[in-house]
Amino acid sequence: MKIAPSFLSCDFSRLGEELIRMDKAHADLIHLDVMDGHFVPNITFGAPVIKWARPYTQLPFDVHLMISEPHRYIKDFAQAGADIITFHTECDSDIDSTIGLISSYGIKPGLVIKPNTPASAVFPYLDKLYMVLIMTVEPGFGGQSFMADMLPKVKEIKDYAKSIGKDILIEADGGINEETIAQCANAGIDICVSGTGVFKAENAEKAIAQLKALCK
Ligand code: DX5
Ligand code: ZN
């Protein structure tokens, strides 16, 4: 299991130190939640903050766009240093061309589905994707409760991927902590986002080690 601490839960007054802390704690990626106050009822940060954050760690930046028109901003996030960009099937941009745009910058594309969106929503695009992100809370805020009923989507997507001979990574996001991570591992999830569970833990290194141990 790979662990992607969600930057949303960090102390933004010490952004650089927080990233160094995650690096030392053996995080695998950094998950960055971009919200526009329109697609979701919350506003976080945009490409400039990601650009400032970029020099503090070599870890891959996994940028989760919760914005209505992702295609308008892909260039900005590419130039800010994103390694993976995921956006929602429920957004207003054309999905195929947005995936193409992300790939054109040499960035790995991923699609995200909200809790009410079926797994099949990603099937038509799967062959062009690096990752699918399954929301295990309603997007918008950290610190919500895990929705275990989202987990069957993992098998549905993996089975479909197998039928077309495609390798796909599955990430889950929302409410993942020591109580819920084992279920994610059993369901076949490859990457777990954890905001509160890692950043707010007393010792992030122990928290990440513990989360990984619970998956074995
Ligand atoms: C929710 C975000 C998540 C969130 C996770 O919209 O996409 O990445 O920060 O936070 P926790 O782990 O606290 O649920
Ligand atoms: Zn997220």
Coordinates of N, CA and C and ligand atoms in Angstrom, one line a residue:
M1 N 0.8 -1.2 0.0 CA 0.0 0.0 0.0 C 0.9 1.2 0.0
K2 N 0.5 2.2 -0.9 CA 1.2 3.5 -0.8 C 0.3 4.5 -0.1
I3 N 1.0 5.4 0.6 CA 0.3 6.4 1.4 C 0.6 7.8 0.8
A4 N -0.5 8.5 0.6 CA -0.4 9.9 0.0 C -1.1 10.8 1.0
P5 N -0.2 11.4 1.9 CA -0.8 12.4 2.9 C -1.4 13.6 2.1
S6 N -2.6 14.0 2.6 CA -3.3 15.1 1.9 C -2.8 16.5 2.5
F7 N -2.2 17.2 1.7 CA -1.6 18.5 2.0 C -2.7 19.5 2.6
L8 N -4.0 19.2 2.4 CA -5.0 20.0 2.9 C -5.0 20.1 4.4
S9 N -4.5 19.0 5.0 CA -4.5 19.0 6.5 C -3.2 19.5 7.1
C10 N -2.3 20.1 6.3 CA -1.0 20.6 6.8 C -1.2 22.0 7.4
D11 N -0.1 22.4 8.1 CA -0.1 23.7 8.7 C 0.5 24.6 7.6
F12 N -0.4 25.4 7.0 CA 0.0 26.2 5.8 C 0.9 27.4 6.2
S13 N 1.0 27.7 7.4 CA 2.0 28.7 7.8 C 3.4 28.2 7.7
R14 N 3.5 26.8 7.7 CA 4.9 26.2 7.6 C 4.9 25.1 6.5
L15 N 4.4 25.5 5.4 CA 4.2 24.6 4.2 C 5.4 23.8 3.9
G16 N 6.5 24.5 3.8 CA 7.8 23.8 3.4 C 8.2 22.8 4.4
E17 N 8.2 23.2 5.7 CA 8.6 22.2 6.7 C 7.6 21.0 6.8
E18 N 6.3 21.3 6.5 CA 5.4 20.2 6.5 C 5.7 19.2 5.5
L19 N 6.1 19.6 4.3 CA 6.5 18.7 3.2 C 7.7 17.9 3.6
I20 N 8.7 18.6 4.2 CA 9.9 17.9 4.6 C 9.6 16.8 5.6
R21 N 8.7 17.2 6.5 CA 8.2 16.2 7.5 C 7.6 15.0 6.9
M22 N 6.8 15.2 5.9 CA 6.2 14.0 5.2 C 7.2 13.2 4.5
D23 N 8.2 13.8 3.9 CA 9.3 13.1 3.2 C 10.0 12.2 4.2
K24 N 10.4 12.8 5.3 CA 11.1 12.0 6.4 C 10.2 10.9 7.0
A25 N 8.9 11.1 6.9 CA 8.0 10.1 7.5 C 7.7 9.0 6.5
H26 N 8.4 9.0 5.3 CA 8.3 8.0 4.3 C 6.9 7.9 3.6
A27 N 6.4 9.1 3.4 CA 5.2 9.2 2.5 C 5.6 8.8 1.1
D28 N 4.6 8.2 0.3 CA 5.0 7.8 -1.0 C 4.7 8.9 -2.1
L29 N 3.6 9.7 -1.8 CA 3.3 10.8 -2.7 C 2.7 11.9 -1.8
I30 N 2.6 13.1 -2.4 CA 1.8 14.1 -1.7 C 0.6 14.4 -2.5
H31 N -0.6 14.3 -1.8 CA -1.9 14.5 -2.4 C -2.3 16.0 -2.2
L32 N -2.6 16.7 -3.3 CA -2.9 18.1 -3.2 C -4.3 18.4 -3.7
D33 N -5.2 18.9 -2.8 CA -6.6 19.0 -3.1 C -6.9 20.5 -3.5
V34 N -7.2 20.6 -4.8 CA -7.5 21.9 -5.3 C -9.0 22.1 -5.4
M35 N -9.6 23.1 -4.8 CA -11.1 23.3 -4.7 C -11.4 24.7 -5.1
D36 N -12.4 24.9 -5.9 CA -12.7 26.2 -6.5 C -14.0 26.9 -5.9
G37 N -14.6 26.3 -4.9 CA -15.8 26.9 -4.3 C -17.0 26.9 -5.3
H38 N -16.9 26.1 -6.3 CA -18.0 26.0 -7.3 C -18.3 24.5 -7.5
F39 N -17.3 23.8 -7.9 CA -17.5 22.3 -8.0 C -17.8 21.7 -6.7
V40 N -17.1 22.2 -5.7 CA -17.3 21.8 -4.3 C -17.5 23.0 -3.4
P41 N -18.2 22.9 -2.3 CA -18.5 24.1 -1.4 C -17.3 24.5 -0.5
N42 N -16.1 24.6 -1.1 CA -14.9 24.9 -0.3 C -13.9 25.5 -1.3
I43 N -13.0 26.3 -0.8 CA -11.9 26.9 -1.6 C -10.6 26.6 -0.9
T44 N -9.7 26.1 -1.7 CA -8.4 25.8 -1.0 C -7.3 26.6 -1.6
F45 N -6.5 26.0 -2.6 CA -5.4 26.7 -3.2 C -5.3 26.4 -4.6
G46 N -4.5 27.1 -5.4 CA -4.3 26.8 -6.8 C -2.9 26.6 -7.2
A47 N -2.6 26.7 -8.4 CA -1.2 26.4 -9.0 C -0.1 27.2 -8.3
P48 N -0.2 28.4 -7.9 CA 0.9 29.1 -7.3 C 1.4 28.5 -6.0
V49 N 0.5 28.0 -5.2 CA 0.9 27.4 -3.9 C 1.6 26.1 -4.2
I50 N 1.1 25.4 -5.2 CA 1.8 24.1 -5.6 C 3.2 24.4 -6.1
K51 N 3.4 25.5 -6.8 CA 4.7 25.9 -7.3 C 5.6 26.2 -6.2
W52 N 5.1 26.9 -5.2 CA 5.9 27.3 -4.0 C 6.3 26.0 -3.2
A53 N 5.4 25.1 -3.2 CA 5.6 23.8 -2.4 C 6.6 22.9 -3.1
R54 N 6.7 23.0 -4.4 CA 7.4 22.0 -5.2 C 8.9 21.8 -4.8
P55 N 9.7 22.9 -4.5 CA 11.1 22.6 -4.2 C 11.4 21.9 -2.9
Y56 N 10.4 21.7 -2.0 CA 10.6 21.1 -0.7 C 10.7 19.6 -0.6
T57 N 10.3 18.9 -1.7 CA 10.3 17.5 -1.7 C 10.4 17.0 -3.1
Q58 N 11.0 15.8 -3.2 CA 11.1 15.1 -4.5 C 9.9 14.2 -4.7
L59 N 9.1 14.0 -3.7 CA 8.0 13.1 -3.8 C 7.0 13.5 -4.9
P60 N 6.4 12.5 -5.6 CA 5.5 12.9 -6.7 C 4.3 13.7 -6.1
F61 N 3.9 14.7 -6.9 CA 2.7 15.5 -6.5 C 1.5 15.0 -7.2
D62 N 0.6 14.5 -6.5 CA -0.7 13.9 -6.9 C -1.8 15.0 -6.8
V63 N -2.1 15.7 -7.8 CA -2.9 16.9 -7.8 C -4.4 16.5 -8.1
H64 N -5.3 16.7 -7.1 CA -6.7 16.3 -7.2 C -7.5 17.5 -7.5
L65 N -8.0 17.7 -8.7 CA -8.7 18.9 -9.1 C -10.2 18.8 -8.8
M66 N -10.7 19.5 -7.8 CA -12.1 19.5 -7.6 C -12.6 20.9 -8.1
I67 N -12.6 21.0 -9.4 CA -12.9 22.3 -10.0 C -13.8 22.0 -11.2
S68 N -14.6 23.0 -11.6 CA -15.6 22.8 -12.6 C -15.1 22.7 -14.0
E69 N -14.0 23.4 -14.3 CA -13.5 23.4 -15.7 C -12.0 23.1 -15.7
P70 N -11.6 21.9 -15.4 CA -10.2 21.6 -15.2 C -9.4 21.9 -16.5
H71 N -10.0 21.7 -17.7 CA -9.1 21.9 -18.9 C -8.5 23.3 -19.0
R72 N -9.2 24.3 -18.3 CA -8.7 25.7 -18.4 C -7.4 25.9 -17.6
Y73 N -7.1 25.0 -16.7 CA -6.0 25.2 -15.8 C -4.9 24.1 -15.8
I74 N -5.0 23.2 -16.7 CA -4.1 22.1 -16.8 C -2.6 22.6 -17.0
K75 N -2.5 23.6 -17.9 CA -1.2 24.1 -18.2 C -0.6 24.7 -16.9
D76 N -1.4 25.4 -16.1 CA -0.9 26.0 -14.9 C -0.4 25.0 -13.9
F77 N -1.2 23.9 -13.8 CA -0.7 22.8 -12.8 C 0.5 22.1 -13.4
A78 N 0.5 21.9 -14.7 CA 1.7 21.3 -15.3 C 2.9 22.1 -15.0
Q79 N 2.9 23.4 -15.2 CA 4.0 24.2 -14.9 C 4.4 24.4 -13.5
A80 N 3.4 24.1 -12.6 CA 3.6 24.2 -11.2 C 4.4 23.0 -10.6
G81 N 4.4 21.9 -11.4 CA 5.1 20.7 -11.0 C 4.3 19.5 -10.6
A82 N 3.1 19.4 -11.2 CA 2.3 18.2 -10.9 C 2.9 17.0 -11.6
D83 N 2.8 15.8 -10.9 CA 3.3 14.6 -11.6 C 2.1 13.7 -12.0
I84 N 1.0 13.8 -11.2 CA -0.3 13.2 -11.6 C -1.3 14.2 -11.5
I85 N -2.2 14.3 -12.4 CA -3.4 15.2 -12.3 C -4.7 14.3 -12.4
T86 N -5.5 14.4 -11.4 CA -6.8 13.7 -11.5 C -7.9 14.8 -11.5
F87 N -9.0 14.5 -12.2 CA -10.1 15.4 -12.3 C -11.4 14.6 -12.3
H88 N -12.5 15.2 -12.0 CA -13.7 14.5 -11.8 C -14.5 14.2 -13.1
T89 N -15.1 13.0 -13.2 CA -16.0 12.7 -14.3 C -17.2 13.6 -14.3
E90 N -17.5 14.2 -13.2 CA -18.7 15.1 -13.0 C -18.5 16.5 -13.4
C91 N -17.3 16.8 -13.9 CA -16.9 18.2 -14.2 C -17.5 18.7 -15.5
D92 N -17.3 19.9 -15.9 CA -17.9 20.5 -17.1 C -17.0 20.4 -18.3
S93 N -15.8 20.0 -18.1 CA -14.9 19.9 -19.3 C -15.1 18.6 -20.1
D94 N -14.6 18.6 -21.3 CA -14.7 17.4 -22.1 C -13.6 16.4 -21.6
I95 N -14.1 15.3 -21.2 CA -13.2 14.3 -20.5 C -12.0 13.9 -21.4
D96 N -12.3 13.4 -22.6 CA -11.3 12.9 -23.5 C -10.2 14.0 -23.8
S97 N -10.7 15.2 -24.1 CA -9.7 16.2 -24.4 C -8.9 16.7 -23.2
T98 N -9.5 16.6 -22.0 CA -8.7 17.0 -20.8 C -7.7 15.9 -20.5
I99 N -8.0 14.7 -20.7 CA -7.0 13.6 -20.5 C -5.9 13.8 -21.5
G100 N -6.2 14.1 -22.7 CA -5.2 14.3 -23.7 C -4.3 15.5 -23.4
L101 N -4.9 16.5 -22.9 CA -4.1 17.7 -22.5 C -3.1 17.4 -21.4
I102 N -3.6 16.7 -20.4 CA -2.7 16.3 -19.2 C -1.6 15.5 -19.8
S103 N -1.9 14.5 -20.6 CA -0.8 13.6 -21.2 C 0.2 14.4 -22.0
S104 N -0.4 15.4 -22.7 CA 0.5 16.2 -23.6 C 1.6 16.9 -22.9
Y105 N 1.4 17.1 -21.6 CA 2.5 17.8 -20.7 C 3.4 16.7 -20.1
G106 N 3.2 15.4 -20.4 CA 4.0 14.4 -19.8 C 3.6 14.0 -18.4
I107 N 2.3 14.4 -18.1 CA 1.8 14.2 -16.7 C 0.8 13.0 -16.8
K108 N 0.8 12.2 -15.7 CA 0.0 11.0 -15.6 C -1.5 11.4 -15.3
P109 N -2.4 11.0 -16.2 CA -3.8 11.4 -16.0 C -4.6 10.4 -15.2
G110 N -5.5 11.0 -14.4 CA -6.5 10.1 -13.6 C -7.8 10.7 -13.6
L111 N -8.8 9.9 -13.4 CA -10.2 10.3 -13.3 C -10.7 10.0 -11.9
V112 N -11.6 10.9 -11.3 CA -12.1 10.7 -10.0 C -13.6 10.5 -10.1
I113 N -14.2 9.7 -9.3 CA -15.6 9.5 -9.2 C -16.1 9.8 -7.8
K114 N -17.2 10.7 -7.7 CA -17.8 11.0 -6.4 C -18.6 9.8 -5.9
P115 N -19.0 9.8 -4.7 CA -19.8 8.6 -4.2 C -21.0 8.2 -5.0
N116 N -21.7 9.2 -5.5 CA -22.9 8.8 -6.3 C -22.7 8.4 -7.7
T117 N -21.5 8.4 -8.2 CA -21.1 8.1 -9.6 C -20.7 6.6 -9.6
P118 N -21.3 5.9 -10.6 CA -20.9 4.5 -10.7 C -19.5 4.3 -11.2
A119 N -19.0 3.1 -10.9 CA -17.6 2.8 -11.4 C -17.6 2.8 -13.0
S120 N -18.7 2.4 -13.6 CA -18.7 2.4 -15.1 C -18.5 3.7 -15.7
A121 N -18.6 4.8 -15.0 CA -18.4 6.1 -15.6 C -16.9 6.3 -16.1
V122 N -16.0 5.5 -15.6 CA -14.6 5.7 -16.0 C -14.3 4.7 -17.1
F123 N -15.1 3.7 -17.4 CA -14.8 2.6 -18.3 C -14.4 3.1 -19.7
P124 N -15.1 4.1 -20.3 CA -14.8 4.5 -21.6 C -13.4 5.2 -21.8
Y125 N -12.8 5.6 -20.6 CA -11.6 6.3 -20.7 C -10.4 5.5 -20.1
L126 N -10.7 4.4 -19.6 CA -9.7 3.6 -18.8 C -8.4 3.3 -19.6
D127 N -8.5 3.1 -20.9 CA -7.3 2.8 -21.6 C -6.3 3.9 -21.7
K128 N -6.8 5.1 -21.4 CA -5.9 6.3 -21.5 C -5.4 6.8 -20.1
L129 N -5.9 6.1 -19.0 CA -5.7 6.6 -17.7 C -4.5 5.8 -17.0
Y130 N -3.9 6.6 -16.1 CA -2.9 6.0 -15.2 C -3.5 5.5 -13.9
M131 N -4.5 6.2 -13.5 CA -5.1 6.0 -12.2 C -6.6 6.3 -12.1
V132 N -7.3 5.6 -11.3 CA -8.7 6.0 -11.0 C -8.8 6.3 -9.5
L133 N -9.4 7.5 -9.1 CA -9.5 7.8 -7.7 C -11.0 7.7 -7.3
I134 N -11.2 6.8 -6.4 CA -12.6 6.6 -5.8 C -12.7 7.4 -4.6
M135 N -13.7 8.3 -4.6 CA -14.0 9.1 -3.4 C -14.7 8.2 -2.4
T136 N -14.2 8.3 -1.1 CA -14.8 7.5 -0.1 C -15.5 8.5 1.0
V137 N -15.6 9.7 0.5 CA -16.4 10.8 1.2 C -16.9 11.7 0.1
E138 N -17.9 12.5 0.4 CA -18.3 13.6 -0.6 C -17.1 14.6 -0.6
P139 N -16.6 14.9 -1.8 CA -15.5 15.8 -1.9 C -15.8 17.2 -1.3
G140 N -14.8 17.8 -0.7 CA -15.0 19.2 -0.2 C -14.2 19.5 1.1
F141 N -14.2 18.5 2.0 CA -13.6 18.7 3.3 C -12.8 17.5 3.8
G142 N -11.7 17.8 4.5 CA -11.0 16.7 5.2 C -11.8 16.3 6.5
G143 N -11.4 15.2 7.1 CA -12.0 14.9 8.4 C -13.4 14.3 8.4
Q144 N -13.9 13.8 7.2 CA -15.2 13.2 7.2 C -15.1 11.6 7.4
S145 N -16.3 11.0 7.5 CA -16.3 9.6 7.8 C -16.2 8.8 6.5
F146 N -15.5 7.7 6.6 CA -15.2 6.8 5.4 C -16.5 6.1 5.0
M147 N -16.8 6.0 3.7 CA -18.0 5.3 3.2 C -17.5 3.9 2.6
A148 N -17.7 2.9 3.4 CA -17.2 1.6 3.1 C -18.0 1.0 1.8
D149 N -19.2 1.5 1.6 CA -20.0 1.0 0.5 C -19.4 1.4 -0.9
M150 N -18.4 2.2 -0.9 CA -17.7 2.6 -2.1 C -16.7 1.5 -2.6
L151 N -16.3 0.6 -1.7 CA -15.3 -0.4 -2.0 C -15.5 -1.3 -3.1
P152 N -16.8 -1.8 -3.3 CA -17.0 -2.7 -4.5 C -16.7 -2.1 -5.8
K153 N -16.6 -0.8 -5.9 CA -16.2 -0.1 -7.2 C -14.8 -0.5 -7.6
V154 N -13.9 -0.9 -6.6 CA -12.5 -1.3 -6.9 C -12.5 -2.5 -7.8
K155 N -13.2 -3.5 -7.4 CA -13.2 -4.8 -8.2 C -13.9 -4.5 -9.6
E156 N -14.9 -3.7 -9.6 CA -15.6 -3.5 -10.9 C -14.6 -2.8 -11.9
I157 N -13.8 -1.9 -11.4 CA -12.9 -1.2 -12.3 C -11.7 -2.1 -12.6
K158 N -11.2 -2.8 -11.6 CA -10.1 -3.7 -11.9 C -10.5 -4.9 -12.9
D159 N -11.7 -5.4 -12.7 CA -12.2 -6.4 -13.6 C -12.3 -5.9 -15.1
Y160 N -12.9 -4.7 -15.2 CA -13.0 -4.1 -16.5 C -11.6 -3.9 -17.1
A161 N -10.7 -3.3 -16.3 CA -9.4 -3.1 -16.8 C -8.7 -4.3 -17.3
K162 N -8.9 -5.4 -16.6 CA -8.3 -6.7 -16.9 C -8.9 -7.2 -18.3
S163 N -10.2 -7.0 -18.5 CA -10.9 -7.4 -19.7 C -10.3 -6.7 -20.9
I164 N -9.8 -5.5 -20.7 CA -9.2 -4.8 -21.9 C -7.7 -4.8 -21.9
G165 N -7.1 -5.6 -21.0 CA -5.7 -5.8 -20.9 C -4.9 -4.5 -20.4
K166 N -5.5 -3.8 -19.5 CA -5.0 -2.6 -19.0 C -4.6 -2.6 -17.5
D167 N -3.4 -2.1 -17.2 CA -3.0 -2.0 -15.8 C -3.5 -0.7 -15.3
I168 N -4.2 -0.7 -14.2 CA -4.6 0.6 -13.7 C -4.4 0.7 -12.2
L169 N -4.0 1.9 -11.7 CA -3.9 2.0 -10.2 C -5.2 2.6 -9.7
I170 N -5.5 2.1 -8.5 CA -6.7 2.7 -7.8 C -6.3 3.3 -6.5
E171 N -6.8 4.6 -6.4 CA -6.5 5.4 -5.2 C -7.9 5.6 -4.5
A172 N -7.9 5.6 -3.2 CA -9.1 6.0 -2.5 C -8.8 7.2 -1.6
D173 N -9.8 8.0 -1.4 CA -9.6 9.3 -0.8 C -10.8 9.7 0.1
G174 N -10.5 9.9 1.4 CA -11.5 10.4 2.3 C -11.8 9.4 3.5
G175 N -11.5 9.9 4.7 CA -11.8 9.1 5.9 C -10.9 7.9 6.1
I176 N -9.7 7.9 5.5 CA -8.9 6.7 5.7 C -7.9 6.9 6.8
N177 N -8.0 6.0 7.7 CA -7.1 6.0 9.0 C -6.9 4.6 9.5
E178 N -6.4 4.5 10.7 CA -6.1 3.1 11.2 C -7.3 2.2 11.3
E179 N -8.5 2.8 11.4 CA -9.7 2.0 11.5 C -10.2 1.5 10.1
T180 N -9.9 2.2 9.1 CA -10.5 1.9 7.8 C -9.5 1.4 6.7
I181 N -8.2 1.5 7.0 CA -7.3 1.2 5.9 C -7.2 -0.3 5.5
A182 N -7.5 -1.2 6.5 CA -7.4 -2.6 6.2 C -8.5 -3.0 5.1
Q183 N -9.6 -2.4 5.3 CA -10.7 -2.6 4.3 C -10.3 -2.2 2.9
C184 N -9.6 -1.1 2.8 CA -9.1 -0.6 1.5 C -8.1 -1.6 0.9
A185 N -7.2 -2.1 1.7 CA -6.2 -3.1 1.3 C -6.9 -4.3 0.8
N186 N -7.9 -4.8 1.5 CA -8.6 -6.0 1.1 C -9.4 -5.8 -0.2
A187 N -9.8 -4.6 -0.4 CA -10.6 -4.4 -1.6 C -9.7 -4.2 -2.8
G188 N -8.4 -4.1 -2.6 CA -7.4 -4.1 -3.8 C -7.0 -2.7 -4.1
I189 N -7.2 -1.7 -3.2 CA -6.7 -0.3 -3.4 C -5.2 -0.3 -3.4
D190 N -4.6 0.5 -4.3 CA -3.1 0.6 -4.4 C -2.6 1.8 -3.6
I191 N -3.3 2.9 -3.6 CA -2.8 4.1 -2.9 C -4.0 4.7 -2.0
C192 N -3.6 5.0 -0.8 CA -4.6 5.6 0.1 C -4.2 7.0 0.4
V193 N -5.1 7.9 0.2 CA -4.9 9.3 0.7 C -5.3 9.3 2.2
S194 N -4.5 10.1 2.9 CA -4.9 10.3 4.3 C -4.4 11.6 4.8
G195 N -5.4 12.5 5.1 CA -5.1 13.8 5.5 C -5.0 13.9 7.0
T196 N -6.1 13.9 7.7 CA -6.1 14.0 9.2 C -5.3 12.8 9.8
G197 N -5.4 11.6 9.2 CA -4.8 10.5 9.8 C -3.3 10.6 9.8
V198 N -2.7 11.4 9.0 CA -1.2 11.5 9.0 C -0.7 12.8 9.5
F199 N -1.3 13.9 8.9 CA -0.8 15.2 9.3 C -1.1 15.6 10.8
K200 N -2.2 15.1 11.2 CA -2.6 15.5 12.6 C -2.1 14.4 13.6
A201 N -1.5 13.4 13.2 CA -1.0 12.4 14.1 C 0.2 13.0 14.9
E202 N 0.4 12.5 16.1 CA 1.5 13.1 16.9 C 2.9 12.8 16.2
N203 N 3.0 11.6 15.6 CA 4.2 11.2 14.9 C 3.9 10.7 13.5
A204 N 4.1 11.5 12.5 CA 3.7 11.1 11.2 C 4.4 9.8 10.7
E205 N 5.7 9.7 11.0 CA 6.4 8.5 10.6 C 5.7 7.2 11.1
K206 N 5.4 7.3 12.4 CA 4.8 6.1 13.0 C 3.4 5.9 12.4
A207 N 2.7 7.0 12.2 CA 1.3 6.9 11.6 C 1.4 6.2 10.2
I208 N 2.3 6.6 9.4 CA 2.4 6.0 8.1 C 2.8 4.5 8.2
A209 N 3.8 4.2 9.0 CA 4.3 2.9 9.2 C 3.1 2.0 9.7
Q210 N 2.3 2.5 10.6 CA 1.2 1.8 11.2 C 0.1 1.5 10.1
L211 N -0.2 2.6 9.3 CA -1.1 2.4 8.2 C -0.7 1.3 7.3
K212 N 0.6 1.3 6.9 CA 1.1 0.2 6.0 C 1.1 -1.1 6.7
A213 N 1.4 -1.2 7.9 CA 1.4 -2.5 8.7 C 0.0 -3.1 8.7
L214 N -1.0 -2.3 8.8 CA -2.4 -2.7 8.9 C -2.8 -3.3 7.6
C215 N -2.1 -3.1 6.5 CA -2.5 -3.7 5.2 C -1.9 -5.0 4.9
K216 N -1.0 -5.5 5.8 CA -0.3 -6.8 5.5 C -1.1 -8.0 6.0
Ligands
DX5_1 C1 -11.7 15.7 0.3 C2 -10.3 15.6 -0.1 C3 -9.4 14.6 0.6 C4 -9.3 15.0 2.1 C5 -8.9 13.8 2.9 O1 -12.4 16.4 -0.6 O2 -10.3 15.2 -1.5 O3 -8.2 14.4 0.0 O4 -8.3 16.0 2.3 O5 -8.8 14.1 4.2 P1 -9.1 13.0 5.3 O6 -8.1 11.9 5.2 O7 -9.0 13.8 6.6 O8 -10.5 12.5 5.1
ZN2 ZN -8.3 14.5 -2.5

